[in-house]
mmCIF file with all atom_site columns, N, CA and C in Angstrom:
data_model
loop_
_atom_site.group_PDB
_atom_site.id
_atom_site.type_symbol
_atom_site.label_atom_id
_atom_site.label_alt_id
_atom_site.label_comp_id
_atom_site.label_asym_id
_atom_site.label_entity_id
_atom_site.label_seq_id
_atom_site.pdbx_PDB_ins_code
_atom_site.Cartn_x
_atom_site.Cartn_y
_atom_site.Cartn_z
_atom_site.occupancy
_atom_site.B_iso_or_equiv
_atom_site.pdbx_formal_charge
_atom_site.auth_seq_id
_atom_site.auth_comp_id
_atom_site.auth_asym_id
_atom_site.auth_atom_id
_atom_site.pdbx_PDB_model_num
ATOM 1   N N  . MET A 1 1  ? 111.623 98.505  119.452 1.00 63.00 ? 1  MET A N  1
ATOM 2   C CA . MET A 1 1  ? 112.395 98.104  118.481 1.00 63.00 ? 1  MET A CA 1
ATOM 3   C C  . MET A 1 1  ? 111.934 97.864  117.432 1.00 63.00 ? 1  MET A C  1
ATOM 4   N N  . LYS A 1 2  ? 110.706 97.674  117.069 1.00 78.00 ? 2  LYS A N  1
ATOM 5   C CA . LYS A 1 2  ? 110.356 97.160  115.807 1.00 78.00 ? 2  LYS A CA 1
ATOM 6   C C  . LYS A 1 2  ? 109.912 98.205  114.944 1.00 78.00 ? 2  LYS A C  1
ATOM 7   N N  . SER A 1 3  ? 109.513 99.467  116.228 1.00 81.00 ? 3  SER A N  1
ATOM 8   C CA . SER A 1 3  ? 108.872 100.553 115.276 1.00 81.00 ? 3  SER A CA 1
ATOM 9   C C  . SER A 1 3  ? 110.630 101.648 115.405 1.00 81.00 ? 3  SER A C  1
ATOM 10  N N  . ILE A 1 4  ? 111.318 101.300 115.760 1.00 87.00 ? 4  ILE A N  1
ATOM 11  C CA . ILE A 1 4  ? 113.069 101.988 115.326 1.00 87.00 ? 4  ILE A CA 1
ATOM 12  C C  . ILE A 1 4  ? 112.922 101.657 114.303 1.00 87.00 ? 4  ILE A C  1
ATOM 13  N N  . VAL A 1 5  ? 113.099 100.343 113.911 1.00 87.00 ? 5  VAL A N  1
ATOM 14  C CA . VAL A 1 5  ? 113.539 99.681  112.827 1.00 87.00 ? 5  VAL A CA 1
ATOM 15  C C  . VAL A 1 5  ? 112.956 100.065 111.491 1.00 87.00 ? 5  VAL A C  1
ATOM 16  N N  . LEU A 1 6  ? 111.532 100.419 111.893 1.00 87.00 ? 6  LEU A N  1
ATOM 17  C CA . LEU A 1 6  ? 110.093 100.553 110.830 1.00 87.00 ? 6  LEU A CA 1
ATOM 18  C C  . LEU A 1 6  ? 110.945 102.066 110.625 1.00 87.00 ? 6  LEU A C  1
ATOM 19  N N  . MET A 1 7  ? 110.589 102.976 111.509 1.00 88.00 ? 7  MET A N  1
ATOM 20  C CA . MET A 1 7  ? 110.954 104.224 111.039 1.00 88.00 ? 7  MET A CA 1
ATOM 21  C C  . MET A 1 7  ? 112.222 104.947 110.464 1.00 88.00 ? 7  MET A C  1
ATOM 22  N N  . LEU A 1 8  ? 113.591 103.794 110.657 1.00 89.00 ? 8  LEU A N  1
ATOM 23  C CA . LEU A 1 8  ? 114.412 104.188 109.813 1.00 89.00 ? 8  LEU A CA 1
ATOM 24  C C  . LEU A 1 8  ? 114.273 103.601 108.771 1.00 89.00 ? 8  LEU A C  1
ATOM 25  N N  . THR A 1 9  ? 113.628 102.598 108.355 1.00 90.00 ? 9  THR A N  1
ATOM 26  C CA . THR A 1 9  ? 113.590 102.017 107.099 1.00 90.00 ? 9  THR A CA 1
ATOM 27  C C  . THR A 1 9  ? 112.502 102.544 106.329 1.00 90.00 ? 9  THR A C  1
ATOM 28  N N  . SER A 1 10 ? 111.988 103.345 106.658 1.00 90.00 ? 10 SER A N  1
ATOM 29  C CA . SER A 1 10 ? 110.818 104.357 106.063 1.00 90.00 ? 10 SER A CA 1
ATOM 30  C C  . SER A 1 10 ? 111.298 105.663 105.710 1.00 90.00 ? 10 SER A C  1
ATOM 31  N N  . VAL A 1 11 ? 112.170 106.005 106.618 1.00 90.00 ? 11 VAL A N  1
ATOM 32  C CA . VAL A 1 11 ? 112.809 107.526 106.105 1.00 90.00 ? 11 VAL A CA 1
ATOM 33  C C  . VAL A 1 11 ? 113.815 107.447 104.991 1.00 90.00 ? 11 VAL A C  1
ATOM 34  N N  . SER A 1 12 ? 114.463 105.808 105.122 1.00 91.00 ? 12 SER A N  1
ATOM 35  C CA . SER A 1 12 ? 115.181 106.047 104.391 1.00 91.00 ? 12 SER A CA 1
ATOM 36  C C  . SER A 1 12 ? 114.974 105.303 102.710 1.00 91.00 ? 12 SER A C  1
ATOM 37  N N  . VAL A 1 13 ? 113.400 104.801 102.536 1.00 91.00 ? 13 VAL A N  1
ATOM 38  C CA . VAL A 1 13 ? 113.317 104.899 101.279 1.00 91.00 ? 13 VAL A CA 1
ATOM 39  C C  . VAL A 1 13 ? 112.669 106.305 101.206 1.00 91.00 ? 13 VAL A C  1
ATOM 40  N N  . ALA A 1 14 ? 112.341 106.851 101.773 1.00 92.00 ? 14 ALA A N  1
ATOM 41  C CA . ALA A 1 14 ? 111.425 108.241 101.505 1.00 92.00 ? 14 ALA A CA 1
ATOM 42  C C  . ALA A 1 14 ? 112.455 109.135 100.882 1.00 92.00 ? 14 ALA A C  1
ATOM 43  N N  . LEU A 1 15 ? 113.819 109.002 101.763 1.00 91.00 ? 15 LEU A N  1
ATOM 44  C CA . LEU A 1 15 ? 115.041 109.856 101.445 1.00 91.00 ? 15 LEU A CA 1
ATOM 45  C C  . LEU A 1 15 ? 115.290 109.668 100.023 1.00 91.00 ? 15 LEU A C  1
ATOM 46  N N  . PHE A 1 16 ? 115.435 108.832 99.804  1.00 92.00 ? 16 PHE A N  1
ATOM 47  C CA . PHE A 1 16 ? 115.621 108.006 97.951  1.00 92.00 ? 16 PHE A CA 1
ATOM 48  C C  . PHE A 1 16 ? 114.669 108.575 97.127  1.00 92.00 ? 16 PHE A C  1
ATOM 49  N N  . VAL A 1 17 ? 113.715 108.553 97.493  1.00 92.00 ? 17 VAL A N  1
ATOM 50  C CA . VAL A 1 17 ? 112.202 108.476 96.638  1.00 92.00 ? 17 VAL A CA 1
ATOM 51  C C  . VAL A 1 17 ? 112.074 110.192 96.192  1.00 92.00 ? 17 VAL A C  1
ATOM 52  N N  . GLY A 1 18 ? 112.598 110.858 97.534  1.00 90.00 ? 18 GLY A N  1
ATOM 53  C CA . GLY A 1 18 ? 111.880 111.983 97.498  1.00 90.00 ? 18 GLY A CA 1
ATOM 54  C C  . GLY A 1 18 ? 113.096 113.179 96.784  1.00 90.00 ? 18 GLY A C  1
ATOM 55  N N  . PHE A 1 19 ? 114.480 113.008 96.890  1.00 88.00 ? 19 PHE A N  1
ATOM 56  C CA . PHE A 1 19 ? 115.500 113.536 96.345  1.00 88.00 ? 19 PHE A CA 1
ATOM 57  C C  . PHE A 1 19 ? 115.085 112.851 95.070  1.00 88.00 ? 19 PHE A C  1
ATOM 58  N N  . SER A 1 20 ? 114.890 111.688 94.410  1.00 89.00 ? 20 SER A N  1
ATOM 59  C CA . SER A 1 20 ? 115.085 111.323 93.376  1.00 89.00 ? 20 SER A CA 1
ATOM 60  C C  . SER A 1 20 ? 113.919 112.072 92.334  1.00 89.00 ? 20 SER A C  1
ATOM 61  N N  . VAL A 1 21 ? 112.816 111.869 92.926  1.00 89.00 ? 21 VAL A N  1
ATOM 62  C CA . VAL A 1 21 ? 111.903 112.827 92.263  1.00 89.00 ? 21 VAL A CA 1
ATOM 63  C C  . VAL A 1 21 ? 111.968 113.974 92.281  1.00 89.00 ? 21 VAL A C  1
ATOM 64  N N  . SER A 1 22 ? 112.507 114.763 93.445  1.00 87.00 ? 22 SER A N  1
ATOM 65  C CA . SER A 1 22 ? 112.795 116.098 93.540  1.00 87.00 ? 22 SER A CA 1
ATOM 66  C C  . SER A 1 22 ? 113.443 117.035 92.339  1.00 87.00 ? 22 SER A C  1
ATOM 67  N N  . PHE A 1 23 ? 114.915 115.873 91.862  1.00 86.00 ? 23 PHE A N  1
ATOM 68  C CA . PHE A 1 23 ? 115.888 116.124 90.780  1.00 86.00 ? 23 PHE A CA 1
ATOM 69  C C  . PHE A 1 23 ? 115.280 115.984 89.710  1.00 86.00 ? 23 PHE A C  1
ATOM 70  N N  . VAL A 1 24 ? 114.325 115.681 89.504  1.00 88.00 ? 24 VAL A N  1
ATOM 71  C CA . VAL A 1 24 ? 113.813 114.801 87.996  1.00 88.00 ? 24 VAL A CA 1
ATOM 72  C C  . VAL A 1 24 ? 112.796 115.502 87.817  1.00 88.00 ? 24 VAL A C  1
ATOM 73  N N  . VAL A 1 25 ? 111.691 116.393 88.662  1.00 86.00 ? 25 VAL A N  1
ATOM 74  C CA . VAL A 1 25 ? 111.447 117.324 88.042  1.00 86.00 ? 25 VAL A CA 1
ATOM 75  C C  . VAL A 1 25 ? 111.686 118.772 88.117  1.00 86.00 ? 25 VAL A C  1
ATOM 76  N N  . SER A 1 26 ? 112.398 119.008 89.110  1.00 84.00 ? 26 SER A N  1
ATOM 77  C CA . SER A 1 26 ? 113.652 120.541 88.794  1.00 84.00 ? 26 SER A CA 1
ATOM 78  C C  . SER A 1 26 ? 114.820 119.843 88.682  1.00 84.00 ? 26 SER A C  1
ATOM 79  N N  . PRO A 1 27 ? 115.585 119.870 87.789  1.00 78.00 ? 27 PRO A N  1
ATOM 80  C CA . PRO A 1 27 ? 116.617 119.120 87.618  1.00 78.00 ? 27 PRO A CA 1
ATOM 81  C C  . PRO A 1 27 ? 117.659 120.337 87.776  1.00 78.00 ? 27 PRO A C  1
ATOM 82  N N  . ASP A 1 28 ? 117.885 121.444 88.516  1.00 78.00 ? 28 ASP A N  1
ATOM 83  C CA . ASP A 1 28 ? 119.134 122.528 88.966  1.00 78.00 ? 28 ASP A CA 1
ATOM 84  C C  . ASP A 1 28 ? 119.548 121.973 90.125  1.00 78.00 ? 28 ASP A C  1
ATOM 85  N N  . PRO A 1 29 ? 120.698 121.302 89.583  1.00 71.00 ? 29 PRO A N  1
ATOM 86  C CA . PRO A 1 29 ? 121.815 120.612 90.877  1.00 71.00 ? 29 PRO A CA 1
ATOM 87  C C  . PRO A 1 29 ? 121.993 122.024 91.912  1.00 71.00 ? 29 PRO A C  1
ATOM 88  N N  . THR A 1 30 ? 122.413 123.057 90.958  1.00 79.00 ? 30 THR A N  1
ATOM 89  C CA . THR A 1 30 ? 122.748 124.265 92.439  1.00 79.00 ? 30 THR A CA 1
ATOM 90  C C  . THR A 1 30 ? 121.714 124.816 92.850  1.00 79.00 ? 30 THR A C  1
ATOM 91  N N  . GLY A 1 31 ? 120.747 124.664 92.663  1.00 81.00 ? 31 GLY A N  1
ATOM 92  C CA . GLY A 1 31 ? 119.216 125.467 93.080  1.00 81.00 ? 31 GLY A CA 1
ATOM 93  C C  . GLY A 1 31 ? 119.122 124.954 94.165  1.00 81.00 ? 31 GLY A C  1
ATOM 94  N N  . VAL A 1 32 ? 117.796 125.874 95.251  1.00 87.00 ? 32 VAL A N  1
ATOM 95  C CA . VAL A 1 32 ? 117.752 125.013 96.588  1.00 87.00 ? 32 VAL A CA 1
ATOM 96  C C  . VAL A 1 32 ? 116.724 124.957 96.301  1.00 87.00 ? 32 VAL A C  1
ATOM 97  N N  . LEU A 1 33 ? 115.583 124.852 95.030  1.00 86.00 ? 33 LEU A N  1
ATOM 98  C CA . LEU A 1 33 ? 114.316 124.206 94.610  1.00 86.00 ? 33 LEU A CA 1
ATOM 99  C C  . LEU A 1 33 ? 114.361 122.777 94.940  1.00 86.00 ? 33 LEU A C  1
ATOM 100 N N  . PRO A 1 34 ? 115.384 122.125 94.457  1.00 86.00 ? 34 PRO A N  1
ATOM 101 C CA . PRO A 1 34 ? 115.492 120.278 94.359  1.00 86.00 ? 34 PRO A CA 1
ATOM 102 C C  . PRO A 1 34 ? 115.705 120.092 95.976  1.00 86.00 ? 34 PRO A C  1
ATOM 103 N N  . MET A 1 35 ? 116.450 120.792 96.558  1.00 88.00 ? 35 MET A N  1
ATOM 104 C CA . MET A 1 35 ? 116.299 120.513 97.811  1.00 88.00 ? 35 MET A CA 1
ATOM 105 C C  . MET A 1 35 ? 115.414 121.010 99.039  1.00 88.00 ? 35 MET A C  1
ATOM 106 N N  . ALA A 1 36 ? 114.827 121.853 98.605  1.00 89.00 ? 36 ALA A N  1
ATOM 107 C CA . ALA A 1 36 ? 113.746 122.064 99.078  1.00 89.00 ? 36 ALA A CA 1
ATOM 108 C C  . ALA A 1 36 ? 112.680 121.259 99.244  1.00 89.00 ? 36 ALA A C  1
ATOM 109 N N  . MET A 1 37 ? 112.394 120.778 97.602  1.00 89.00 ? 37 MET A N  1
ATOM 110 C CA . MET A 1 37 ? 111.057 119.794 97.788  1.00 89.00 ? 37 MET A CA 1
ATOM 111 C C  . MET A 1 37 ? 111.363 118.633 97.790  1.00 89.00 ? 37 MET A C  1
ATOM 112 N N  . GLY A 1 38 ? 112.851 118.342 97.810  1.00 88.00 ? 38 GLY A N  1
ATOM 113 C CA . GLY A 1 38 ? 113.387 117.009 98.430  1.00 88.00 ? 38 GLY A CA 1
ATOM 114 C C  . GLY A 1 38 ? 113.166 116.810 100.100 1.00 88.00 ? 38 GLY A C  1
ATOM 115 N N  . VAL A 1 39 ? 113.200 117.779 100.540 1.00 92.00 ? 39 VAL A N  1
ATOM 116 C CA . VAL A 1 39 ? 112.901 117.576 102.318 1.00 92.00 ? 39 VAL A CA 1
ATOM 117 C C  . VAL A 1 39 ? 111.379 117.570 102.645 1.00 92.00 ? 39 VAL A C  1
ATOM 118 N N  . VAL A 1 40 ? 110.730 118.191 102.040 1.00 92.00 ? 40 VAL A N  1
ATOM 119 C CA . VAL A 1 40 ? 109.349 118.403 101.907 1.00 92.00 ? 40 VAL A CA 1
ATOM 120 C C  . VAL A 1 40 ? 108.877 117.207 101.373 1.00 92.00 ? 40 VAL A C  1
ATOM 121 N N  . LEU A 1 41 ? 109.155 116.276 100.087 1.00 91.00 ? 41 LEU A N  1
ATOM 122 C CA . LEU A 1 41 ? 108.664 115.022 99.647  1.00 91.00 ? 41 LEU A CA 1
ATOM 123 C C  . LEU A 1 41 ? 109.380 114.211 100.699 1.00 91.00 ? 41 LEU A C  1
ATOM 124 N N  . THR A 1 42 ? 110.216 114.026 101.741 1.00 92.00 ? 42 THR A N  1
ATOM 125 C CA . THR A 1 42 ? 111.211 112.841 102.359 1.00 92.00 ? 42 THR A CA 1
ATOM 126 C C  . THR A 1 42 ? 109.969 113.310 103.173 1.00 92.00 ? 42 THR A C  1
ATOM 127 N N  . ALA A 1 43 ? 109.693 114.413 103.679 1.00 93.00 ? 43 ALA A N  1
ATOM 128 C CA . ALA A 1 43 ? 108.560 114.315 105.320 1.00 93.00 ? 43 ALA A CA 1
ATOM 129 C C  . ALA A 1 43 ? 107.224 113.490 105.079 1.00 93.00 ? 43 ALA A C  1
ATOM 130 N N  . ILE A 1 44 ? 106.922 114.520 103.837 1.00 93.00 ? 44 ILE A N  1
ATOM 131 C CA . ILE A 1 44 ? 105.457 113.489 103.330 1.00 93.00 ? 44 ILE A CA 1
ATOM 132 C C  . ILE A 1 44 ? 105.939 111.562 103.134 1.00 93.00 ? 44 ILE A C  1
ATOM 133 N N  . LEU A 1 45 ? 106.303 111.123 102.353 1.00 91.00 ? 45 LEU A N  1
ATOM 134 C CA . LEU A 1 45 ? 106.530 110.303 101.863 1.00 91.00 ? 45 LEU A CA 1
ATOM 135 C C  . LEU A 1 45 ? 106.876 109.195 103.345 1.00 91.00 ? 45 LEU A C  1
ATOM 136 N N  . SER A 1 46 ? 107.656 109.773 104.260 1.00 93.00 ? 46 SER A N  1
ATOM 137 C CA . SER A 1 46 ? 108.325 108.618 105.404 1.00 93.00 ? 46 SER A CA 1
ATOM 138 C C  . SER A 1 46 ? 106.996 108.482 106.307 1.00 93.00 ? 46 SER A C  1
ATOM 139 N N  . ALA A 1 47 ? 106.339 109.882 106.479 1.00 91.00 ? 47 ALA A N  1
ATOM 140 C CA . ALA A 1 47 ? 105.019 109.130 107.025 1.00 91.00 ? 47 ALA A CA 1
ATOM 141 C C  . ALA A 1 47 ? 103.975 108.480 106.420 1.00 91.00 ? 47 ALA A C  1
ATOM 142 N N  . ILE A 1 48 ? 104.054 108.905 105.186 1.00 92.00 ? 48 ILE A N  1
ATOM 143 C CA . ILE A 1 48 ? 102.939 107.651 104.214 1.00 92.00 ? 48 ILE A CA 1
ATOM 144 C C  . ILE A 1 48 ? 103.474 106.422 104.781 1.00 92.00 ? 48 ILE A C  1
ATOM 145 N N  . PHE A 1 49 ? 104.591 105.973 104.665 1.00 90.00 ? 49 PHE A N  1
ATOM 146 C CA . PHE A 1 49 ? 105.708 104.566 104.081 1.00 90.00 ? 49 PHE A CA 1
ATOM 147 C C  . PHE A 1 49 ? 105.330 104.025 105.710 1.00 90.00 ? 49 PHE A C  1
ATOM 148 N N  . TYR A 1 50 ? 105.481 104.640 106.675 1.00 90.00 ? 50 TYR A N  1
ATOM 149 C CA . TYR A 1 50 ? 105.401 104.395 107.878 1.00 90.00 ? 50 TYR A CA 1
ATOM 150 C C  . TYR A 1 50 ? 104.353 103.951 107.905 1.00 90.00 ? 50 TYR A C  1
ATOM 151 N N  . ILE A 1 51 ? 102.930 104.673 108.542 1.00 91.00 ? 51 ILE A N  1
ATOM 152 C CA . ILE A 1 51 ? 101.781 104.201 108.407 1.00 91.00 ? 51 ILE A CA 1
ATOM 153 C C  . ILE A 1 51 ? 101.289 103.072 107.311 1.00 91.00 ? 51 ILE A C  1
ATOM 154 N N  . GLY A 1 52 ? 101.764 103.223 106.542 1.00 89.00 ? 52 GLY A N  1
ATOM 155 C CA . GLY A 1 52 ? 101.651 102.023 105.391 1.00 89.00 ? 52 GLY A CA 1
ATOM 156 C C  . GLY A 1 52 ? 101.647 100.436 106.016 1.00 89.00 ? 52 GLY A C  1
ATOM 157 N N  . SER A 1 53 ? 103.286 101.132 106.227 1.00 87.00 ? 53 SER A N  1
ATOM 158 C CA . SER A 1 53 ? 103.807 99.509  106.824 1.00 87.00 ? 53 SER A CA 1
ATOM 159 C C  . SER A 1 53 ? 103.022 99.164  108.288 1.00 87.00 ? 53 SER A C  1
ATOM 160 N N  . GLN A 1 54 ? 103.077 100.125 109.022 1.00 86.00 ? 54 GLN A N  1
ATOM 161 C CA . GLN A 1 54 ? 102.320 99.872  110.247 1.00 86.00 ? 54 GLN A CA 1
ATOM 162 C C  . GLN A 1 54 ? 101.099 98.742  109.939 1.00 86.00 ? 54 GLN A C  1
ATOM 163 N N  . GLN A 1 55 ? 100.581 99.089  108.897 1.00 87.00 ? 55 GLN A N  1
ATOM 164 C CA . GLN A 1 55 ? 99.035  98.481  108.692 1.00 87.00 ? 55 GLN A CA 1
ATOM 165 C C  . GLN A 1 55 ? 99.408  97.542  108.060 1.00 87.00 ? 55 GLN A C  1
ATOM 166 N N  . ILE A 1 56 ? 100.298 97.160  107.496 1.00 85.00 ? 56 ILE A N  1
ATOM 167 C CA . ILE A 1 56 ? 100.708 95.929  106.272 1.00 85.00 ? 56 ILE A CA 1
ATOM 168 C C  . ILE A 1 56 ? 101.281 95.198  107.730 1.00 85.00 ? 56 ILE A C  1
ATOM 169 N N  . LEU A 1 57 ? 101.756 95.831  108.568 1.00 82.00 ? 57 LEU A N  1
ATOM 170 C CA . LEU A 1 57 ? 102.588 94.452  109.434 1.00 82.00 ? 57 LEU A CA 1
ATOM 171 C C  . LEU A 1 57 ? 101.361 93.970  110.469 1.00 82.00 ? 57 LEU A C  1
ATOM 172 N N  . ALA A 1 58 ? 100.152 95.314  110.850 1.00 81.00 ? 58 ALA A N  1
ATOM 173 C CA . ALA A 1 58 ? 99.535  94.330  111.605 1.00 81.00 ? 58 ALA A CA 1
ATOM 174 C C  . ALA A 1 58 ? 98.061  93.552  110.954 1.00 81.00 ? 58 ALA A C  1
ATOM 175 N N  . SER A 1 59 ? 98.306  93.957  109.279 1.00 80.00 ? 59 SER A N  1
ATOM 176 C CA . SER A 1 59 ? 97.204  92.656  108.906 1.00 80.00 ? 59 SER A CA 1
ATOM 177 C C  . SER A 1 59 ? 98.108  91.247  109.034 1.00 80.00 ? 59 SER A C  1
ATOM 178 N N  . THR A 1 60 ? 99.290  91.459  108.532 1.00 79.00 ? 60 THR A N  1
ATOM 179 C CA . THR A 1 60 ? 99.827  89.790  108.792 1.00 79.00 ? 60 THR A CA 1
ATOM 180 C C  . THR A 1 60 ? 100.026 89.187  110.291 1.00 79.00 ? 60 THR A C  1
ATOM 181 N N  . GLU A 1 61 ? 100.025 90.042  111.287 1.00 71.00 ? 61 GLU A N  1
ATOM 182 C CA . GLU A 1 61 ? 100.113 89.627  112.228 1.00 71.00 ? 61 GLU A CA 1
ATOM 183 C C  . GLU A 1 61 ? 98.856  89.172  113.429 1.00 71.00 ? 61 GLU A C  1
ATOM 184 N N  . SER A 1 62 ? 97.941  89.659  112.379 1.00 62.00 ? 62 SER A N  1
ATOM 185 C CA . SER A 1 62 ? 96.651  89.394  113.222 1.00 62.00 ? 62 SER A CA 1
ATOM 186 C C  . SER A 1 62 ? 96.290  87.530  113.049 1.00 62.00 ? 62 SER A C  1
ATOM 187 N N  . PRO A 1 63 ? 95.736  87.605  114.073 1.00 66.00 ? 63 PRO A N  1
ATOM 188 C CA . PRO A 1 63 ? 95.570  85.474  113.890 1.00 66.00 ? 63 PRO A CA 1
ATOM 189 C C  . PRO A 1 63 ? 93.915  85.644  113.140 1.00 66.00 ? 63 PRO A C  1
ATOM 190 N N  . ALA A 1 64 ? 93.945  84.223  112.870 1.00 58.00 ? 64 ALA A N  1
ATOM 191 C CA . ALA A 1 64 ? 93.126  83.626  111.405 1.00 58.00 ? 64 ALA A CA 1
ATOM 192 C C  . ALA A 1 64 ? 92.258  83.284  111.779 1.00 58.00 ? 64 ALA A C  1
#
């Protein structure tokens, strides 16, 4: 259950960040380039956010 929530959260954040950055970099709202960049950035960032979140949660859950 925790991994599903973590995955959905990381994809949601990556979707927002990826498409925001893609429209800033190439501000053509009718073109294909911002959409393609948004999809690629979302895929890359969601993996980065998911792995990073797992590492952060693992370090906080380890016994001291």
